[in-house]
Every structure is written in C-alpha cells, then in structure tokens.
Tab-separated table of C-alpha atoms in Angstrom:
chain	number	residue	atom	x	y	z
A	1	ASP	CA	108.671	-187.382	-70.415
A	2	SER	CA	107.796	-190.758	-68.866
A	3	GLY	CA	110.585	-190.657	-66.298
A	4	VAL	CA	112.246	-193.735	-67.812
A	5	THR	CA	115.703	-193.092	-69.228
A	6	GLN	CA	117.597	-195.161	-71.743
A	7	THR	CA	121.163	-194.876	-72.927
A	8	PRO	CA	122.543	-194.629	-75.465
A	9	LYS	CA	119.986	-193.065	-77.755
A	10	HIS	CA	121.667	-194.397	-80.872
A	11	LEU	CA	124.166	-197.188	-81.340
A	12	ILE	CA	125.897	-198.265	-84.530
A	13	THR	CA	128.006	-201.386	-84.519
A	14	ALA	CA	129.151	-204.255	-86.690
A	15	THR	CA	128.020	-207.843	-87.013
A	16	GLY	CA	129.513	-210.161	-84.440
A	17	GLN	CA	129.943	-207.436	-81.848
A	18	ARG	CA	128.425	-207.155	-78.375
A	19	VAL	CA	126.569	-204.143	-76.971
A	20	THR	CA	124.940	-203.185	-73.700
A	21	LEU	CA	121.820	-201.088	-73.445
A	22	ARG	CA	120.981	-199.392	-70.172
A	23	CYS	CA	117.668	-198.450	-68.616
A	24	SER	CA	116.802	-196.499	-65.481
A	25	PRO	CA	113.194	-196.951	-64.376
A	26	ARG	CA	110.953	-194.287	-62.905
A	27	SER	CA	111.608	-193.574	-59.278
A	28	GLY	CA	109.746	-196.144	-57.192
A	29	ASP	CA	109.056	-198.585	-60.022
A	30	LEU	CA	110.165	-202.130	-59.284
A	31	SER	CA	109.441	-203.767	-62.652
A	32	VAL	CA	111.517	-203.312	-65.778
A	33	TYR	CA	110.567	-204.641	-69.198
A	34	TRP	CA	112.560	-204.894	-72.416
A	35	TYR	CA	111.080	-204.829	-75.901
A	36	GLN	CA	112.370	-205.048	-79.453
A	37	GLN	CA	110.650	-203.237	-82.304
A	38	SER	CA	111.961	-203.751	-85.816
A	39	LEU	CA	111.150	-201.236	-88.532
A	40	ASP	CA	107.394	-200.938	-89.044
A	41	GLN	CA	106.807	-203.991	-86.865
A	42	GLY	CA	104.955	-204.533	-83.627
A	43	LEU	CA	106.441	-204.789	-80.174
A	44	GLN	CA	108.208	-208.002	-79.269
A	45	PHE	CA	108.343	-208.600	-75.562
A	46	LEU	CA	111.770	-209.854	-74.513
A	47	ILE	CA	111.948	-210.071	-70.736
A	48	GLN	CA	110.684	-208.595	-67.478
A	49	TYR	CA	112.377	-208.204	-64.106
A	50	TYR	CA	110.698	-207.430	-60.832
A	51	ASN	CA	112.790	-206.219	-57.927
A	52	GLY	CA	115.898	-207.912	-59.261
A	53	GLU	CA	114.359	-211.215	-60.265
A	54	GLU	CA	113.205	-212.477	-63.636
A	55	ARG	CA	109.406	-212.379	-63.773
A	56	ALA	CA	108.464	-213.141	-67.348
A	57	LYS	CA	110.269	-214.206	-70.463
A	58	GLY	CA	109.232	-213.664	-74.048
A	59	ASN	CA	110.930	-214.642	-77.267
A	60	ILE	CA	114.355	-213.549	-76.157
A	61	LEU	CA	117.222	-215.049	-78.130
A	62	GLU	CA	119.951	-216.964	-76.343
A	63	ARG	CA	122.415	-214.350	-77.616
A	64	PHE	CA	120.547	-211.764	-75.539
A	65	SER	CA	120.621	-211.492	-71.773
A	66	ALA	CA	119.458	-208.997	-69.213
A	67	GLN	CA	119.689	-208.241	-65.538
A	68	GLN	CA	118.295	-205.850	-62.997
A	69	PHE	CA	120.668	-204.456	-60.411
A	70	PRO	CA	120.049	-203.658	-56.715
A	71	ASP	CA	119.479	-199.992	-57.585
A	72	LEU	CA	116.779	-201.265	-59.997
A	73	HIS	CA	118.408	-200.103	-63.196
A	74	SER	CA	118.597	-202.746	-65.887
A	75	GLU	CA	120.918	-203.691	-68.708
A	76	LEU	CA	120.209	-205.635	-71.871
A	77	ASN	CA	123.216	-207.352	-73.383
A	78	LEU	CA	123.171	-208.298	-77.050
A	79	SER	CA	126.008	-210.446	-78.356
A	80	SER	CA	127.107	-211.952	-81.670
A	81	LEU	CA	125.046	-209.286	-83.340
A	82	GLU	CA	123.403	-209.944	-86.679
A	83	LEU	CA	121.948	-207.575	-89.241
A	84	GLY	CA	118.461	-208.635	-88.170
A	85	ASP	CA	119.070	-207.341	-84.661
A	86	SER	CA	118.836	-203.788	-85.963
A	87	ALA	CA	115.787	-202.337	-84.220
A	88	LEU	CA	114.467	-199.950	-81.623
A	89	TYR	CA	114.868	-201.372	-78.143
A	90	PHE	CA	112.465	-200.028	-75.569
A	91	CYS	CA	112.619	-200.294	-71.851
A	92	ALA	CA	109.518	-199.792	-69.729
A	93	SER	CA	108.867	-199.759	-66.014
A	94	SER	CA	105.899	-200.200	-63.730
A	95	VAL	CA	105.257	-199.992	-60.035
A	96	ARG	CA	103.996	-203.545	-59.590
A	97	ARG	CA	104.565	-206.883	-61.295
A	98	SER	CA	101.841	-205.957	-63.773
A	99	GLY	CA	99.993	-202.788	-64.568
A	100	GLU	CA	100.571	-199.583	-66.452
A	101	GLN	CA	103.964	-199.536	-68.122
A	102	PHE	CA	105.867	-196.331	-68.731
A	103	PHE	CA	108.129	-196.496	-71.750
A	104	GLY	CA	111.484	-194.883	-72.290
A	105	PRO	CA	112.477	-193.124	-75.506
A	106	GLY	CA	114.238	-196.212	-76.843
A	107	THR	CA	117.689	-197.066	-78.118
A	108	ARG	CA	118.038	-197.341	-81.859
A	109	LEU	CA	120.514	-200.086	-82.694
A	110	THR	CA	121.973	-200.329	-86.170
A	111	VAL	CA	124.079	-203.365	-87.034
A	112	LEU	CA	126.168	-202.958	-90.185
B	1	LEU	CA	98.579	-220.859	-76.608
B	2	ALA	CA	97.199	-217.391	-76.130
B	3	LYS	CA	97.201	-215.022	-79.022
B	4	THR	CA	95.863	-211.540	-79.489
B	5	THR	CA	94.312	-210.559	-82.808
B	6	GLN	CA	93.418	-207.049	-83.876
B	7	PRO	CA	92.732	-205.417	-87.249
B	8	ILE	CA	95.842	-204.293	-89.095
B	9	SER	CA	94.424	-200.890	-89.975
B	10	MET	CA	91.373	-198.670	-89.719
B	11	ASP	CA	90.310	-195.343	-91.182
B	12	SER	CA	87.916	-192.828	-89.735
B	13	TYR	CA	87.084	-189.125	-89.798
B	14	GLU	CA	87.463	-186.343	-87.309
B	15	GLY	CA	84.623	-186.166	-84.827
B	16	GLN	CA	83.630	-189.811	-85.228
B	17	GLU	CA	83.724	-192.525	-82.587
B	18	VAL	CA	86.227	-195.285	-83.299
B	19	ASN	CA	86.035	-198.805	-81.919
B	20	ILE	CA	89.000	-201.167	-82.125
B	21	THR	CA	88.488	-204.768	-81.079
B	22	CYS	CA	91.103	-207.212	-79.862
B	23	SER	CA	90.505	-210.947	-79.584
B	24	HIS	CA	92.371	-212.817	-76.859
B	25	ASN	CA	91.243	-216.407	-76.640
B	26	ASN	CA	93.026	-217.463	-73.463
B	27	ILE	CA	94.229	-214.749	-71.144
B	28	ALA	CA	95.400	-215.470	-67.631
B	29	THR	CA	92.530	-215.558	-65.150
B	30	ASN	CA	93.911	-212.792	-63.000
B	31	ASP	CA	95.326	-210.667	-65.760
B	32	TYR	CA	94.143	-207.314	-66.977
B	33	ILE	CA	93.631	-206.099	-70.534
B	34	THR	CA	95.580	-202.995	-71.381
B	35	TRP	CA	95.647	-200.720	-74.413
B	36	TYR	CA	98.515	-198.536	-75.547
B	37	GLN	CA	98.982	-195.843	-78.176
B	38	GLN	CA	102.196	-195.403	-80.123
B	39	PHE	CA	103.367	-192.577	-82.365
B	40	PRO	CA	106.271	-193.108	-84.793
B	41	SER	CA	109.676	-193.405	-83.127
B	42	GLN	CA	108.209	-193.031	-79.653
B	43	GLY	CA	107.552	-195.514	-76.910
B	44	PRO	CA	103.959	-196.657	-76.415
B	45	ARG	CA	101.796	-194.722	-74.018
B	46	PHE	CA	99.178	-196.195	-71.701
B	47	ILE	CA	95.563	-195.464	-72.616
B	48	ILE	CA	93.348	-197.630	-70.439
B	49	GLN	CA	93.216	-200.884	-68.517
B	50	GLY	CA	90.368	-203.122	-67.403
B	51	TYR	CA	89.475	-206.564	-66.098
B	52	LYS	CA	85.830	-206.951	-67.105
B	53	THR	CA	82.698	-204.963	-67.953
B	54	LYS	CA	83.374	-201.324	-68.764
B	55	VAL	CA	86.054	-198.848	-67.815
B	56	THR	CA	86.091	-195.189	-68.803
B	57	ASN	CA	88.665	-192.469	-68.384
B	58	GLU	CA	89.140	-189.013	-69.830
B	59	VAL	CA	90.359	-190.275	-73.206
B	60	ALA	CA	88.736	-193.651	-73.891
B	61	SER	CA	86.405	-196.432	-72.848
B	62	LEU	CA	87.138	-200.115	-72.672
B	63	PHE	CA	84.424	-202.727	-73.049
B	64	ILE	CA	85.114	-206.306	-71.946
B	65	PRO	CA	82.427	-209.005	-72.206
B	66	ALA	CA	81.850	-211.535	-69.456
B	67	ASP	CA	83.874	-214.258	-71.175
B	68	ARG	CA	86.853	-211.858	-71.504
B	69	LYS	CA	87.773	-213.368	-74.865
B	70	SER	CA	87.809	-209.956	-76.481
B	71	SER	CA	87.926	-206.292	-75.640
B	72	THR	CA	86.958	-203.127	-77.486
B	73	LEU	CA	88.731	-199.822	-77.183
B	74	SER	CA	86.414	-196.913	-77.894
B	75	LEU	CA	87.778	-193.485	-78.778
B	76	PRO	CA	85.069	-190.801	-78.733
B	77	ARG	CA	85.161	-187.912	-81.193
B	78	VAL	CA	88.600	-188.596	-82.656
B	79	SER	CA	90.860	-185.875	-84.002
B	80	LEU	CA	93.788	-185.883	-86.427
B	81	SER	CA	96.157	-186.261	-83.485
B	82	ASP	CA	94.662	-189.661	-82.698
B	83	THR	CA	96.359	-191.061	-85.801
B	84	ALA	CA	98.648	-193.675	-84.294
B	85	VAL	CA	99.115	-197.399	-83.765
B	86	TYR	CA	97.020	-198.952	-80.993
B	87	TYR	CA	98.081	-202.126	-79.206
B	88	CYS	CA	96.214	-204.426	-76.871
B	89	LEU	CA	98.145	-206.325	-74.228
B	90	VAL	CA	97.175	-209.324	-72.144
B	91	GLY	CA	99.054	-211.792	-69.979
B	92	ASP	CA	99.370	-215.516	-70.520
B	93	ILE	CA	100.623	-218.317	-68.370
B	94	ARG	CA	102.306	-220.984	-70.459
B	95	ASP	CA	103.256	-223.867	-68.267
B	96	SER	CA	104.893	-222.010	-65.408
B	97	ASN	CA	106.140	-219.170	-67.558
B	98	TYR	CA	104.194	-215.954	-67.437
B	99	GLN	CA	104.338	-213.944	-70.668
B	100	LEU	CA	103.083	-210.643	-71.935
B	101	ILE	CA	101.195	-211.020	-75.192
B	102	TRP	CA	101.001	-207.924	-77.336
B	103	GLY	CA	98.740	-207.621	-80.331
B	104	ALA	CA	100.319	-206.764	-83.664
B	105	GLY	CA	98.832	-203.284	-83.486
B	106	THR	CA	96.087	-201.443	-85.344
B	107	LYS	CA	97.173	-198.502	-87.437
B	108	LEU	CA	94.440	-195.902	-87.090
B	109	ILE	CA	94.324	-193.104	-89.641
B	110	ILE	CA	92.031	-190.159	-88.981
B	111	LYS	CA	91.057	-188.054	-91.962
B	112	PRO	CA	89.830	-184.457	-91.924
C-alpha cells in the first residue's frame, strides 16, 4: 500500500459524459501527478500540481482539467468523453516538486 | 525535444544479471533519472534514482555516464518475480514548460 488513495476504483460511463476522478496523496506529500495508461500502453504524463499550483503539463487534452485543493487532494475532470479515453488513470504523489513518486491503485475508466 | 528510448522487451533467466539501458538525449540539467517497475494492473513502483555516476540500493544499481545521455538499470541475480515492465523517467524543460518524460517501457521476461 503506497498510501495514495484513488476513487472510484472502477467507472463505467457513456460517450459525451463527464466524470471526476479523485486522488488523496500520502500524508505530507505536496506534489500530485496524473497519468493515463491505455491498455498495454506506456504511461502518459498528464499534469502535475505542487502545493496547489500547476507545476508541469504533459499531453493533457483540452477536454481534461485538474486541480489541487488546499487540503492537497486532487481531482481530474474528464469531459465530452470518447471511446479512446477508456484507460487506467493513475495518481501519484511525492514530497517535493520532483523525486520518488508513490502511485495509487488507479481508476479504471470504461467509456461505452 | 527530449525523448527517452528503451528496448521494447528483453528476456533473461533466473540468477542472471540484467541490464536495461535508456537513452535520453536532452534531459534538464538539474533533473534526476529515475527507474520504475510496473506489474500488470498496478501502479508503478520506484526502484532507483540517480544524477550521475553510480547509485546502488538493495535491489538495483544505476549507472549514468558523465554526459548523462543514457542510463543503465542493473538488476543482479533476477528471479521470476522480476518479470515486469521497467520505465525510465527524466525531466525536460521545453520553453518554460517543465515536463516529465517517461520511456515507453521495457517488458522484461525472466525464464526459469
């Protein structure tokens, strides 16, 4: 158990819908990262927040957005969902702006 | 633009030493090189991190040459449980945007 929690564990929805994925970092970690991993694919870095502010941005679609709240938990919002958005979404956290990342168990999103 | 390149797959046998190399032609000057291990349907797990020369911990060694354009993860005396996907991670500053660049992963299969 990494100490990073993600909810929900599974999510099934339809095309065009909007969903919110939630992540709680390890106690004391200030950085939160979001990743997308499609079936049998590598990790795609989406975005990183550090202490409430955006720190780094990867290939995140305009339909996706994220934020980190004052209590340091983070949410990833996915809108106008498409079939291709079906994937495992991982959240990770770290103490500093860079360094060892601890990954959560992931949220498996299925878009039908 | 920075890019990380690693072999798609490798095979080895129990008890052997395995070396996986990642090429990263333009990492950020101050950034570290990090390696992660991932089992199916789980989040990646930190293995080792280094800046230059050699780093060793209880599970692996990391060799980084002076030019830092590559790194080699060394797993001593592998076992069947080391069968997993291994990712290298470096940072990259593109214009003023800092990004995390993950390799595509090396699928390591250990045979008895």
